């Protein structure tokens, strides 16, 4: 029987203060709309000030917990945190291999926020030898990356003091067998933005609060460095000057694992995990007299998406017509695509009309190029129009799989709904400026992106035997979702610049 919700397993220590360990993980799993299970490796007596005592769970009992969870419930992704000693590391590695857990995030917890050591010295090498080869992603902070580098490279100087040092450490660990690596930069705020050849920068904008400095001259950034396959990405976000950082690493790895569990690609999972964690950090409550915890349920309290930014231009656009937007993205047509009950003739009508729509969509972007007053926007509009023309050829081939020929597509009469919307945005473009046209076009790109991702990640969506799953999957793919994110950024820039 297919599970109705994505399952995520945490293998970690218990934090009696509730801010880190399995407590932080389970809160994060819930906030990210996944079902969390747990295997406890150690009990700790700790609070926001320090760790008073640690009681290790025998490795044999850790093994029993893993068997109990994975034999019955199973999991779609897993993460490990505090593993404490070498015997536990060995047992965890054996069970991850036995149960073929492929989406595994390794958070090499070694030292608590308070400075207390949480991993035996002899366990570091065991992690490198036994768990690193099994992990889809390894997420050390800077002190942990320093320890790992020292274990694999005798020439390692021992300290990461700059962004360049982070890159050097990442290259050392990649050579040592770490396939995908995220070095967290919270211990090393930076102020200077340098461009490095071959490195992509992604600027994240979580929700603002008073912890973020508004002074651009003294603004500090937290840079998290991802090496994933051939991609090298620096995720830049404003540095949060707060003492409430207890459990940040646990929360991030749990959020990434949650995204992986619902089927999101690795890079997208990292980006969304970073956004969730930054938002939880920004909204942290004042609990305890030491380093307090994050606010894992900020989104539930405020009734919004865990990775949403309420101040974006797109959010404001949607909020201005929330009723109509919800009716669009949750239309019965959409719901029936998801459960596979849409009559085939309805879908054939839709893809015939979609061919006509692509023609008008390309015309709109050609018009956007004409309405532009700089070469960059002219090139962007022209390139998009060309991409749509190329997409139309793919669409023709897709229609052929449904028994619809190119000749039939070209002879299809345009439906009233298609005509009404396409003429609306074309008239906006002719009579208004470029921004008028782009806003009129926004429901297409943004709506398809939201619908495709929502259907793909909805446990109720039927995949096997669903005639429409290929269509759904196409709009949930990373390349299309990246186009959506780029589009959102373009809308924001155009609105700010008044284009």
PDB file of N, CA, C and O in Angstrom, residues 224-264:
ATOM      1  N   UNK A 224      26.519  29.571   2.813  1.00  0.00           N
ATOM      2  CA  UNK A 224      26.555  28.109   2.892  1.00  0.00           C
ATOM      3  C   UNK A 224      27.023  27.587   1.545  1.00  0.00           C
ATOM      4  O   UNK A 224      26.488  27.966   0.500  1.00  0.00           O
ATOM      5  N   UNK A 225      28.001  26.715   1.569  1.00  0.00           N
ATOM      6  CA  UNK A 225      28.675  26.273   0.344  1.00  0.00           C
ATOM      7  C   UNK A 225      28.272  24.853  -0.018  1.00  0.00           C
ATOM      8  O   UNK A 225      28.481  23.921   0.763  1.00  0.00           O
ATOM      9  N   UNK A 226      27.694  24.697  -1.208  1.00  0.00           N
ATOM     10  CA  UNK A 226      27.238  23.385  -1.676  1.00  0.00           C
ATOM     11  C   UNK A 226      28.076  22.911  -2.852  1.00  0.00           C
ATOM     12  O   UNK A 226      28.202  23.617  -3.858  1.00  0.00           O
ATOM     13  N   UNK A 227      28.640  21.731  -2.719  1.00  0.00           N
ATOM     14  CA  UNK A 227      29.271  21.018  -3.830  1.00  0.00           C
ATOM     15  C   UNK A 227      28.365  19.819  -4.119  1.00  0.00           C
ATOM     16  O   UNK A 227      28.246  18.907  -3.302  1.00  0.00           O
ATOM     17  N   UNK A 228      27.724  19.830  -5.277  1.00  0.00           N
ATOM     18  CA  UNK A 228      26.785  18.756  -5.636  1.00  0.00           C
ATOM     19  C   UNK A 228      27.032  18.363  -7.083  1.00  0.00           C
ATOM     20  O   UNK A 228      26.686  19.106  -8.005  1.00  0.00           O
ATOM     21  N   UNK A 229      27.645  17.203  -7.281  1.00  0.00           N
ATOM     22  CA  UNK A 229      27.992  16.800  -8.630  1.00  0.00           C
ATOM     23  C   UNK A 229      28.947  17.808  -9.238  1.00  0.00           C
ATOM     24  O   UNK A 229      29.977  18.146  -8.659  1.00  0.00           O
ATOM     25  N   UNK A 230      28.588  18.322 -10.408  1.00  0.00           N
ATOM     26  CA  UNK A 230      29.412  19.334 -11.071  1.00  0.00           C
ATOM     27  C   UNK A 230      29.054  20.752 -10.644  1.00  0.00           C
ATOM     28  O   UNK A 230      29.684  21.714 -11.085  1.00  0.00           O
ATOM     29  N   UNK A 231      28.042  20.893  -9.804  1.00  0.00           N
ATOM     30  CA  UNK A 231      27.584  22.225  -9.380  1.00  0.00           C
ATOM     31  C   UNK A 231      28.317  22.676  -8.122  1.00  0.00           C
ATOM     32  O   UNK A 231      28.459  21.911  -7.161  1.00  0.00           O
ATOM     33  N   UNK A 232      28.765  23.926  -8.133  1.00  0.00           N
ATOM     34  CA  UNK A 232      29.313  24.568  -6.941  1.00  0.00           C
ATOM     35  C   UNK A 232      28.480  25.823  -6.715  1.00  0.00           C
ATOM     36  O   UNK A 232      28.443  26.726  -7.548  1.00  0.00           O
ATOM     37  N   UNK A 233      27.785  25.872  -5.589  1.00  0.00           N
ATOM     38  CA  UNK A 233      26.833  26.950  -5.334  1.00  0.00           C
ATOM     39  C   UNK A 233      27.107  27.559  -3.963  1.00  0.00           C
ATOM     40  O   UNK A 233      27.247  26.849  -2.974  1.00  0.00           O
ATOM     41  N   UNK A 234      27.163  28.883  -3.934  1.00  0.00           N
ATOM     42  CA  UNK A 234      27.217  29.611  -2.681  1.00  0.00           C
ATOM     43  C   UNK A 234      25.824  30.191  -2.408  1.00  0.00           C
ATOM     44  O   UNK A 234      25.297  30.958  -3.211  1.00  0.00           O
ATOM     45  N   UNK A 235      25.224  29.784  -1.299  1.00  0.00           N
ATOM     46  CA  UNK A 235      23.931  30.340  -0.900  1.00  0.00           C
ATOM     47  C   UNK A 235      24.185  31.495   0.070  1.00  0.00           C
ATOM     48  O   UNK A 235      24.682  31.289   1.180  1.00  0.00           O
ATOM     49  N   UNK A 236      23.857  32.709  -0.365  1.00  0.00           N
ATOM     50  CA  UNK A 236      24.080  33.909   0.434  1.00  0.00           C
ATOM     51  C   UNK A 236      22.756  34.366   1.049  1.00  0.00           C
ATOM     52  O   UNK A 236      21.741  34.443   0.374  1.00  0.00           O
ATOM     53  N   UNK A 237      22.799  34.679   2.330  1.00  0.00           N
ATOM     54  CA  UNK A 237      21.627  35.248   3.000  1.00  0.00           C
ATOM     55  C   UNK A 237      22.101  36.157   4.123  1.00  0.00           C
ATOM     56  O   UNK A 237      23.219  35.990   4.635  1.00  0.00           O
ATOM     57  N   UNK A 238      21.303  37.134   4.513  1.00  0.00           N
ATOM     58  CA  UNK A 238      21.715  38.048   5.586  1.00  0.00           C
ATOM     59  C   UNK A 238      22.042  37.288   6.869  1.00  0.00           C
ATOM     60  O   UNK A 238      21.322  36.362   7.259  1.00  0.00           O
ATOM     61  N   UNK A 239      23.132  37.672   7.509  1.00  0.00           N
ATOM     62  CA  UNK A 239      23.544  37.043   8.766  1.00  0.00           C
ATOM     63  C   UNK A 239      22.613  37.505   9.889  1.00  0.00           C
ATOM     64  O   UNK A 239      22.313  38.689  10.014  1.00  0.00           O
ATOM     65  N   UNK A 240      22.154  36.564  10.695  1.00  0.00           N
ATOM     66  CA  UNK A 240      21.257  36.880  11.805  1.00  0.00           C
ATOM     67  C   UNK A 240      22.071  36.973  13.091  1.00  0.00           C
ATOM     68  O   UNK A 240      22.654  35.990  13.539  1.00  0.00           O
ATOM     69  N   UNK A 241      22.115  38.147  13.661  1.00  0.00           N
ATOM     70  CA  UNK A 241      22.881  38.365  14.889  1.00  0.00           C
ATOM     71  C   UNK A 241      22.002  38.031  16.087  1.00  0.00           C
ATOM     72  O   UNK A 241      21.323  38.890  16.643  1.00  0.00           O
ATOM     73  N   UNK A 242      21.992  36.764  16.461  1.00  0.00           N
ATOM     74  CA  UNK A 242      21.158  36.302  17.562  1.00  0.00           C
ATOM     75  C   UNK A 242      21.882  35.199  18.313  1.00  0.00           C
ATOM     76  O   UNK A 242      22.682  34.459  17.729  1.00  0.00           O
ATOM     77  N   UNK A 243      21.594  35.094  19.600  1.00  0.00           N
ATOM     78  CA  UNK A 243      22.174  34.004  20.386  1.00  0.00           C
ATOM     79  C   UNK A 243      21.330  32.737  20.281  1.00  0.00           C
ATOM     80  O   UNK A 243      21.758  31.664  20.700  1.00  0.00           O
ATOM     81  N   UNK A 244      20.150  32.849  19.709  1.00  0.00           N
ATOM     82  CA  UNK A 244      19.226  31.706  19.652  1.00  0.00           C
ATOM     83  C   UNK A 244      19.523  30.812  18.453  1.00  0.00           C
ATOM     84  O   UNK A 244      18.794  30.802  17.461  1.00  0.00           O
ATOM     85  N   UNK A 245      20.609  30.066  18.554  1.00  0.00           N
ATOM     86  CA  UNK A 245      21.054  29.220  17.442  1.00  0.00           C
ATOM     87  C   UNK A 245      21.080  27.732  17.809  1.00  0.00           C
ATOM     88  O   UNK A 245      21.569  26.916  17.033  1.00  0.00           O
ATOM     89  N   UNK A 246      20.561  27.385  18.973  1.00  0.00           N
ATOM     90  CA  UNK A 246      20.619  25.997  19.434  1.00  0.00           C
ATOM     91  C   UNK A 246      19.774  25.091  18.540  1.00  0.00           C
ATOM     92  O   UNK A 246      18.576  25.307  18.376  1.00  0.00           O
ATOM     93  N   UNK A 247      20.402  24.120  17.920  1.00  0.00           N
ATOM     94  CA  UNK A 247      19.684  23.178  17.068  1.00  0.00           C
ATOM     95  C   UNK A 247      19.592  23.584  15.611  1.00  0.00           C
ATOM     96  O   UNK A 247      18.853  22.961  14.840  1.00  0.00           O
ATOM     97  N   UNK A 248      20.361  24.596  15.209  1.00  0.00           N
ATOM     98  CA  UNK A 248      20.286  25.070  13.817  1.00  0.00           C
ATOM     99  C   UNK A 248      20.677  23.982  12.823  1.00  0.00           C
ATOM    100  O   UNK A 248      19.992  23.761  11.817  1.00  0.00           O
ATOM    101  N   UNK A 249      21.793  23.281  13.104  1.00  0.00           N
ATOM    102  CA  UNK A 249      22.252  22.229  12.193  1.00  0.00           C
ATOM    103  C   UNK A 249      21.295  21.063  12.113  1.00  0.00           C
ATOM    104  O   UNK A 249      21.053  20.510  11.030  1.00  0.00           O
ATOM    105  N   UNK A 250      20.739  20.676  13.255  1.00  0.00           N
ATOM    106  CA  UNK A 250      19.756  19.583  13.276  1.00  0.00           C
ATOM    107  C   UNK A 250      18.539  19.954  12.429  1.00  0.00           C
ATOM    108  O   UNK A 250      18.032  19.148  11.637  1.00  0.00           O
ATOM    109  N   UNK A 251      18.079  21.189  12.619  1.00  0.00           N
ATOM    110  CA  UNK A 251      16.895  21.663  11.901  1.00  0.00           C
ATOM    111  C   UNK A 251      17.132  21.669  10.391  1.00  0.00           C
ATOM    112  O   UNK A 251      16.273  21.222   9.612  1.00  0.00           O
ATOM    113  N   UNK A 252      18.297  22.153   9.979  1.00  0.00           N
ATOM    114  CA  UNK A 252      18.591  22.230   8.541  1.00  0.00           C
ATOM    115  C   UNK A 252      18.624  20.852   7.903  1.00  0.00           C
ATOM    116  O   UNK A 252      18.001  20.623   6.857  1.00  0.00           O
ATOM    117  N   UNK A 253      19.335  19.912   8.507  1.00  0.00           N
ATOM    118  CA  UNK A 253      19.430  18.576   7.906  1.00  0.00           C
ATOM    119  C   UNK A 253      18.066  17.894   7.882  1.00  0.00           C
ATOM    120  O   UNK A 253      17.739  17.164   6.938  1.00  0.00           O
ATOM    121  N   UNK A 254      17.241  18.145   8.910  1.00  0.00           N
ATOM    122  CA  UNK A 254      15.892  17.571   8.932  1.00  0.00           C
ATOM    123  C   UNK A 254      15.018  18.175   7.840  1.00  0.00           C
ATOM    124  O   UNK A 254      14.229  17.474   7.193  1.00  0.00           O
ATOM    125  N   UNK A 255      15.157  19.489   7.618  1.00  0.00           N
ATOM    126  CA  UNK A 255      14.371  20.144   6.574  1.00  0.00           C
ATOM    127  C   UNK A 255      14.773  19.647   5.189  1.00  0.00           C
ATOM    128  O   UNK A 255      13.916  19.400   4.328  1.00  0.00           O
ATOM    129  N   UNK A 256      16.071  19.484   4.967  1.00  0.00           N
ATOM    130  CA  UNK A 256      16.541  18.964   3.678  1.00  0.00           C
ATOM    131  C   UNK A 256      16.026  17.549   3.456  1.00  0.00           C
ATOM    132  O   UNK A 256      15.541  17.203   2.373  1.00  0.00           O
ATOM    133  N   UNK A 257      16.116  16.719   4.502  1.00  0.00           N
ATOM    134  CA  UNK A 257      15.624  15.333   4.389  1.00  0.00           C
ATOM    135  C   UNK A 257      14.132  15.311   4.086  1.00  0.00           C
ATOM    136  O   UNK A 257      13.652  14.471   3.312  1.00  0.00           O
ATOM    137  N   UNK A 258      13.375  16.228   4.675  1.00  0.00           N
ATOM    138  CA  UNK A 258      11.930  16.294   4.411  1.00  0.00           C
ATOM    139  C   UNK A 258      11.656  16.612   2.948  1.00  0.00           C
ATOM    140  O   UNK A 258      10.770  16.013   2.324  1.00  0.00           O
ATOM    141  N   UNK A 259      12.404  17.556   2.399  1.00  0.00           N
ATOM    142  CA  UNK A 259      12.228  17.910   0.987  1.00  0.00           C
ATOM    143  C   UNK A 259      12.589  16.738   0.080  1.00  0.00           C
ATOM    144  O   UNK A 259      11.896  16.459  -0.905  1.00  0.00           O
ATOM    145  N   UNK A 260      13.675  16.047   0.410  1.00  0.00           N
ATOM    146  CA  UNK A 260      14.067  14.875  -0.373  1.00  0.00           C
ATOM    147  C   UNK A 260      12.992  13.794  -0.304  1.00  0.00           C
ATOM    148  O   UNK A 260      12.715  13.111  -1.296  1.00  0.00           O
ATOM    149  N   UNK A 261      12.383  13.644   0.866  1.00  0.00           N
ATOM    150  CA  UNK A 261      11.385  12.588   1.057  1.00  0.00           C
ATOM    151  C   UNK A 261      10.172  12.757   0.152  1.00  0.00           C
ATOM    152  O   UNK A 261       9.571  11.769  -0.287  1.00  0.00           O
ATOM    153  N   UNK A 262       9.810  14.010  -0.134  1.00  0.00           N
ATOM    154  CA  UNK A 262       8.634  14.236  -0.987  1.00  0.00           C
ATOM    155  C   UNK A 262       9.006  14.264  -2.465  1.00  0.00           C
ATOM    156  O   UNK A 262       8.161  14.531  -3.317  1.00  0.00           O
ATOM    157  N   UNK A 263      10.279  14.006  -2.778  1.00  0.00           N
ATOM    158  CA  UNK A 263      10.679  13.857  -4.170  1.00  0.00           C
ATOM    159  C   UNK A 263      11.344  15.050  -4.800  1.00  0.00           C
ATOM    160  O   UNK A 263      11.569  15.065  -6.022  1.00  0.00           O
ATOM    161  N   UNK A 264      11.687  16.065  -4.013  1.00  0.00           N
ATOM    162  CA  UNK A 264      12.350  17.233  -4.597  1.00  0.00           C
ATOM    163  C   UNK A 264      13.817  16.921  -4.881  1.00  0.00           C
ATOM    164  O   UNK A 264      14.453  16.170  -4.150  1.00  0.00           O
TER     165      UNK A 264
END
